Short mmCIF file of C-alpha atoms in Angstrom, two decimals:
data_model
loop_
_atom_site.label_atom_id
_atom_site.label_comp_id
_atom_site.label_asym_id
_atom_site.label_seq_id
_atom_site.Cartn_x
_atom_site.Cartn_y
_atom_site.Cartn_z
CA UNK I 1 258.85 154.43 -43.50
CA UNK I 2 255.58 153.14 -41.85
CA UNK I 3 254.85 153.32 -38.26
CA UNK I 4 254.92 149.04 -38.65
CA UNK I 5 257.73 148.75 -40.29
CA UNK I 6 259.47 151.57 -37.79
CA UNK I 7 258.77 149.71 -35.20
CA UNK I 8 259.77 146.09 -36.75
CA UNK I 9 263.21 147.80 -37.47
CA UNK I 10 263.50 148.26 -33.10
CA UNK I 11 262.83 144.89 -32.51
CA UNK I 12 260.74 141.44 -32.67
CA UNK I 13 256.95 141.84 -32.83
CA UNK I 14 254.59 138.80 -32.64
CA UNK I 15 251.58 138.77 -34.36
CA UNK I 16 249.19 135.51 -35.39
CA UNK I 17 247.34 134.31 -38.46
CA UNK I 18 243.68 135.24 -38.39
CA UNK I 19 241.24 132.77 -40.14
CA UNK I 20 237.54 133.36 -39.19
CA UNK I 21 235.09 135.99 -40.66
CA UNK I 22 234.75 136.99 -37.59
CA UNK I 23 236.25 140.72 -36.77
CA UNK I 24 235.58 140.96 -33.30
CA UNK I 25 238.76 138.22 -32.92
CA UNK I 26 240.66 140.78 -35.12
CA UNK I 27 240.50 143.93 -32.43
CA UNK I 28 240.52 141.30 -29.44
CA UNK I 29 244.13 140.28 -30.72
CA UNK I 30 244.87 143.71 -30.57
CA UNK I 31 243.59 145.00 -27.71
CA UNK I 32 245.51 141.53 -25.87
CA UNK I 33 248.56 143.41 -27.08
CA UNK I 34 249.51 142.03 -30.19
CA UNK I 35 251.64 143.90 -32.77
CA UNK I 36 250.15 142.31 -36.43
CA UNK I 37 247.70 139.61 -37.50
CA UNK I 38 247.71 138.49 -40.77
CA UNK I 39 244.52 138.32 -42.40
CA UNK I 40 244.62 135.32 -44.38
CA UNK I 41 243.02 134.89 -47.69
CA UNK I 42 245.47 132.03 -49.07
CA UNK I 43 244.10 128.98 -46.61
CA UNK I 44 241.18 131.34 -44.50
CA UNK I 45 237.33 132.45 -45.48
CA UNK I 46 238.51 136.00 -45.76
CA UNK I 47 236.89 137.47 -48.86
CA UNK I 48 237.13 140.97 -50.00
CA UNK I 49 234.04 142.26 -48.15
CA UNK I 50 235.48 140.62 -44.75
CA UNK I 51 238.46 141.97 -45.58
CA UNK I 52 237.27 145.38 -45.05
CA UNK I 53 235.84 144.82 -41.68
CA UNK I 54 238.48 143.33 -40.71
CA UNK I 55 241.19 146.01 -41.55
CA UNK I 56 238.60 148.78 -38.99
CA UNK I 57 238.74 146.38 -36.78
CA UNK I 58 242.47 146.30 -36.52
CA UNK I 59 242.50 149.85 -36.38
CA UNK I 60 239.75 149.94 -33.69
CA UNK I 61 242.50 147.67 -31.75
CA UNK I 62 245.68 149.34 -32.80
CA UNK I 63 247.09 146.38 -34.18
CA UNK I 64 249.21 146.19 -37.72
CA UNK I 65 246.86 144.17 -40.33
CA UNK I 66 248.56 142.27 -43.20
CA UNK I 67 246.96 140.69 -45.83
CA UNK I 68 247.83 137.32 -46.98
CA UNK I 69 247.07 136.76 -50.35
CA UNK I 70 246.67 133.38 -52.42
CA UNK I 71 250.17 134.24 -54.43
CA UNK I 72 251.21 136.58 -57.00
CA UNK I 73 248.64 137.89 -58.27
CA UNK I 74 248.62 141.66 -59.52
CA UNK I 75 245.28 142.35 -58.88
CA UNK I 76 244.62 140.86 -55.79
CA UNK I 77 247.80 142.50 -54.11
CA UNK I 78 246.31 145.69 -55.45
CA UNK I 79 242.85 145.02 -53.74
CA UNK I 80 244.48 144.07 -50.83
CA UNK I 81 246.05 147.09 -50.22
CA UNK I 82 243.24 149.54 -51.10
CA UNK I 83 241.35 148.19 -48.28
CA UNK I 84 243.85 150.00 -46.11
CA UNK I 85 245.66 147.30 -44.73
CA UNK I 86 249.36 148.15 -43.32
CA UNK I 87 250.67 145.87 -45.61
CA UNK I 88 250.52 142.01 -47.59
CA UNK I 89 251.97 139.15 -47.31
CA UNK I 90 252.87 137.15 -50.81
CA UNK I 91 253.15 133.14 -50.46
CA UNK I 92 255.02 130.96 -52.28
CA UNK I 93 257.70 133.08 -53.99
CA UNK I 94 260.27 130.57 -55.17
CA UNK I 95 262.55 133.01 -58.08
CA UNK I 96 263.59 136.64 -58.37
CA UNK I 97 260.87 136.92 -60.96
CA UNK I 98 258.23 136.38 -58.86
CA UNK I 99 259.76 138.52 -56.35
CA UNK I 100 259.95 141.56 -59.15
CA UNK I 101 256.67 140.62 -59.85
CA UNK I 102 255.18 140.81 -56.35
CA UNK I 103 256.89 144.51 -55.83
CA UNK I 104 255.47 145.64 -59.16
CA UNK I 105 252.19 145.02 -57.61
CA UNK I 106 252.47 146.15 -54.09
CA UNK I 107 254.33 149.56 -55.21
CA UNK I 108 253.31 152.72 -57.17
CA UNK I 109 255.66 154.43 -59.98
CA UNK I 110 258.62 154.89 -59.50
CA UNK I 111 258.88 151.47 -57.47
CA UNK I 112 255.97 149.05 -59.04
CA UNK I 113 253.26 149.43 -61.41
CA UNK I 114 250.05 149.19 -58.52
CA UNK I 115 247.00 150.01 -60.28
CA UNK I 116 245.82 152.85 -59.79
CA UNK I 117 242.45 154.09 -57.73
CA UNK I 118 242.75 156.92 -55.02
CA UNK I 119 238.58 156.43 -54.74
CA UNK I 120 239.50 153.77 -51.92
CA UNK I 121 239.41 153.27 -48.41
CA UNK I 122 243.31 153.21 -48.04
CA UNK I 123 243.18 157.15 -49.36
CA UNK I 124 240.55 157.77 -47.42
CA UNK I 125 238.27 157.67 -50.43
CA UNK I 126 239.46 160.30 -52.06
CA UNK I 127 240.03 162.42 -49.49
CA UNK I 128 243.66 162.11 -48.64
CA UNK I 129 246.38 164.66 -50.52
CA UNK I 130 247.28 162.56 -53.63
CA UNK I 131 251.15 163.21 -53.39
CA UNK I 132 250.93 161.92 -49.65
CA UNK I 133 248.27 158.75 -50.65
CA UNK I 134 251.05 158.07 -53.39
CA UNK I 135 253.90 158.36 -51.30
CA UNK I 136 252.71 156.55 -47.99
CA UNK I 137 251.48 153.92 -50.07
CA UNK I 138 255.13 152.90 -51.01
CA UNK I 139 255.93 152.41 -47.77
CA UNK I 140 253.39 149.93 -46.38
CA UNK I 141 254.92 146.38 -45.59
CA UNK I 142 255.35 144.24 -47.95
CA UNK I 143 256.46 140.66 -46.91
CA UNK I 144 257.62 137.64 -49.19
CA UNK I 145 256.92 134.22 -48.26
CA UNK I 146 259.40 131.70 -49.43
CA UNK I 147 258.29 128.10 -48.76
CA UNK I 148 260.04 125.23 -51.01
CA UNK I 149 263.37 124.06 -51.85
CA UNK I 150 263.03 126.17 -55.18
CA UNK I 151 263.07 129.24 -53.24
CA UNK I 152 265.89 128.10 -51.17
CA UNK I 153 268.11 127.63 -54.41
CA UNK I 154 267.51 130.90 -55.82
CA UNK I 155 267.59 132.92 -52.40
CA UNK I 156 270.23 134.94 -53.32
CA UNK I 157 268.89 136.08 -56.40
CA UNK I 158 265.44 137.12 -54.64
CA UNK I 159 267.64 138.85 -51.50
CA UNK I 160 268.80 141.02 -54.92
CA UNK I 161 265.46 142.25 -55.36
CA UNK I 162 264.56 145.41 -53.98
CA UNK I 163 261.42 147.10 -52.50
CA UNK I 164 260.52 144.33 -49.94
CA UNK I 165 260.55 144.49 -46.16
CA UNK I 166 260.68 140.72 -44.69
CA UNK I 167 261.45 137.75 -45.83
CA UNK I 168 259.11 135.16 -44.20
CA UNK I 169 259.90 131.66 -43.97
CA UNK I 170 256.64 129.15 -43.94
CA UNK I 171 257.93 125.73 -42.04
CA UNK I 172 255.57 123.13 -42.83
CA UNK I 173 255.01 124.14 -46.95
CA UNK I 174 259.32 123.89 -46.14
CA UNK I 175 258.85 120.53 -44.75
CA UNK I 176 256.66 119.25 -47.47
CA UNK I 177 259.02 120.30 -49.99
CA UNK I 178 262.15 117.86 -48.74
CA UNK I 179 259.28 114.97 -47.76
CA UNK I 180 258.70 115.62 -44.08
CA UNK I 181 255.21 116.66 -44.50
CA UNK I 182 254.43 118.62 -40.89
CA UNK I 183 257.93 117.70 -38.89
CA UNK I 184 258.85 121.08 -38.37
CA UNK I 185 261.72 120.82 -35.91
CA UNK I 186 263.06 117.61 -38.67
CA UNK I 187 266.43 118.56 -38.75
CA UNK I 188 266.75 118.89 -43.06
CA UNK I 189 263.77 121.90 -42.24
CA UNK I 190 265.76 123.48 -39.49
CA UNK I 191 269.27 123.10 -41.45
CA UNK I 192 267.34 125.15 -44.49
CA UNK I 193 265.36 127.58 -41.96
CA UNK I 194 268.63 128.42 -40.74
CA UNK I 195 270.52 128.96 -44.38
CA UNK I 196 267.85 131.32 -45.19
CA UNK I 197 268.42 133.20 -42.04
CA UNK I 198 272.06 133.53 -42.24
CA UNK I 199 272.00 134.89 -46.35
CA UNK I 200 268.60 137.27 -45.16
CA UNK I 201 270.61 138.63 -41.95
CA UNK I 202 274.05 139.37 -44.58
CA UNK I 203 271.46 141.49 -47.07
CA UNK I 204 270.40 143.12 -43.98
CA UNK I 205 267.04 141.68 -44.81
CA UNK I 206 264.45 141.48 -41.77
CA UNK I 207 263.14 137.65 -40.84
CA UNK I 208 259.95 136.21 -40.38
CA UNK I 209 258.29 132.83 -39.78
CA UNK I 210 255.57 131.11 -38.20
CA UNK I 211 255.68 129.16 -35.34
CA UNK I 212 252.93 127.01 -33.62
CA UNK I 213 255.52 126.47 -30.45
CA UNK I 214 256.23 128.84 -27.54
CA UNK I 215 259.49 127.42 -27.23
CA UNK I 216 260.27 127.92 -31.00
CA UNK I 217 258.76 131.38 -31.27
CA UNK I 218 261.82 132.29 -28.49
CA UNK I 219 264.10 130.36 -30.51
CA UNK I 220 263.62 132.47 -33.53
CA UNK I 221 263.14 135.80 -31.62
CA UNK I 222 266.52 134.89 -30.14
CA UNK I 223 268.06 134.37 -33.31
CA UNK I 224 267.43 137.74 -34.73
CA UNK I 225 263.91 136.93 -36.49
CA UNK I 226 261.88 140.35 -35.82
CA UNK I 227 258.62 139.56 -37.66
CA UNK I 228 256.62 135.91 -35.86
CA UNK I 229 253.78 134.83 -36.43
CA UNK I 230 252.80 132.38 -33.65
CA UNK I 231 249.76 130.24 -34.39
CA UNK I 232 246.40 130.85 -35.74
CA UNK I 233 243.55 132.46 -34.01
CA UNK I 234 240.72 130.03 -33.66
CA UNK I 235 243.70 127.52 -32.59
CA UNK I 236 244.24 130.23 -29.91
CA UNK I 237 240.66 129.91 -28.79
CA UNK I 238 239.88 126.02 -29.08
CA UNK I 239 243.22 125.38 -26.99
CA UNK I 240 242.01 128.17 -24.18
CA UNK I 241 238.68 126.28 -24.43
CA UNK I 242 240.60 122.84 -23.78
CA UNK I 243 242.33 124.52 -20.54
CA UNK I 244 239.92 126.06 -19.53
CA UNK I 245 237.32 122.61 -19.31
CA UNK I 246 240.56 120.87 -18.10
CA UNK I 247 240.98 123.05 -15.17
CA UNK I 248 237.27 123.14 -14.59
CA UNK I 249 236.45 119.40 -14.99
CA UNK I 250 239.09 117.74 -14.30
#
């Protein structure tokens, strides 16, 4: 098991969604004591090249990074992990196929089919004991993202899939999907938040979903959820810049 994952087996850890090419927010948000940021490459700027930076960075600041990528997609999982990150993040995953799918990529034999490349920085190009860059690599985090109504239906078929470690829940794509575009807290979202939560918690499945709320990010560590993402970092930093002029100006 990973050192993340150990430590999201003890208990809740908060993390945020990075989106800026900018890594110096990546090793602040661990050095203000955060336990992950996901480096998002499904709605941020984060390219392959960033990506790289971005993962020393969150080493430099002892903070978990996982990789969001655009969906299920074999090669860029692959990429994603060989830049060293702790682990990935796969949107969108609405059957069990797509959830077979998404291990396949994120593990080597005998758990997925990962492409192969020890030449990269995750094995310390080249460097690292094979058998041990093999082996570690099959325990990095590996979180599914379900987000619709489809996903909801077939939950207990995807629960059935093995070789994941959370099962993330994204609220507003949720709201879209039963015609509440945004309304988070619209009591249809919460009713299907919360029927995830209980079939994820039987499985023994670990939770996660964003929030953009303090009050909400409680809520859901409360309720058992040990993996939340609360808001976005450049959100972080435009609202400190609003309290800050407030406080200043007036």
């Amino acid at each position: 098991m990973s050192d993340f994952n150990s430590k999201l087996n003890n208990g809740p850890c908060l993390g945020l969604f990075s989106k800026t090419t900018d890594s110096a927010f990546v090793e602040a948000a661990g050095l203000g004591g955060m336990d992950f940021i996901i480096l998002d490459q499904e709605h941020g700027p984060c390219g392959l090249e960033t990506l790289h930076h971005h993962v020393r960075a969150a080493r430099l600041g002892r903070i978990a990074s996982i990789v969001r990528v655009r969906g299920v997609d074999s090669h860029a999982i692959g990429s994603a992990l060989d830049s060293g990150a702790d682990g990935v993040q796969v949107p969108n995953i609405n059957t069990a196929e797509q959830a077979r799918q998404a291990v396949a990529a994120a593990r080597f034999h005998p758990m997925g089919q990962r492409g192969v490349c020890r030449f990269v920085r995750a094995a310390n190009y080249g460097t690292m004991e094979k058998d041990r860059y093999f082996s570690d690599s099959n325990t990095q985090t590996l979180v599914l993202q379900v987000e619709g109504t489809e996903g909801v239906r077939n939950m207990d078929a995807i629960l059935d899939v093995g070789g994941f470690d959370v099962l993330f829940v994204g609220p507003y794509d949720l709201s879209q999907s039963v015609g509440l575009p945004g309304q988070v807290d619209a009591p249809e979202v919460l009713a299907l938040i919360e029927e995830i939560a209980v079939k994820a918690s039987a499985k023994g499945v670990l939770l996660g979903a964003f929030s953009d709320q303090v009050s909400r990010s409680k809520d859901l560590m409360a309720a058992g959820f040990n993996y939340i993402a609360h808001s976005v970092d450049v959100n972080v930093f435009a609202e400190a810049c609003q309290r800050m002029k407030g406080d200043i100006c007036g």
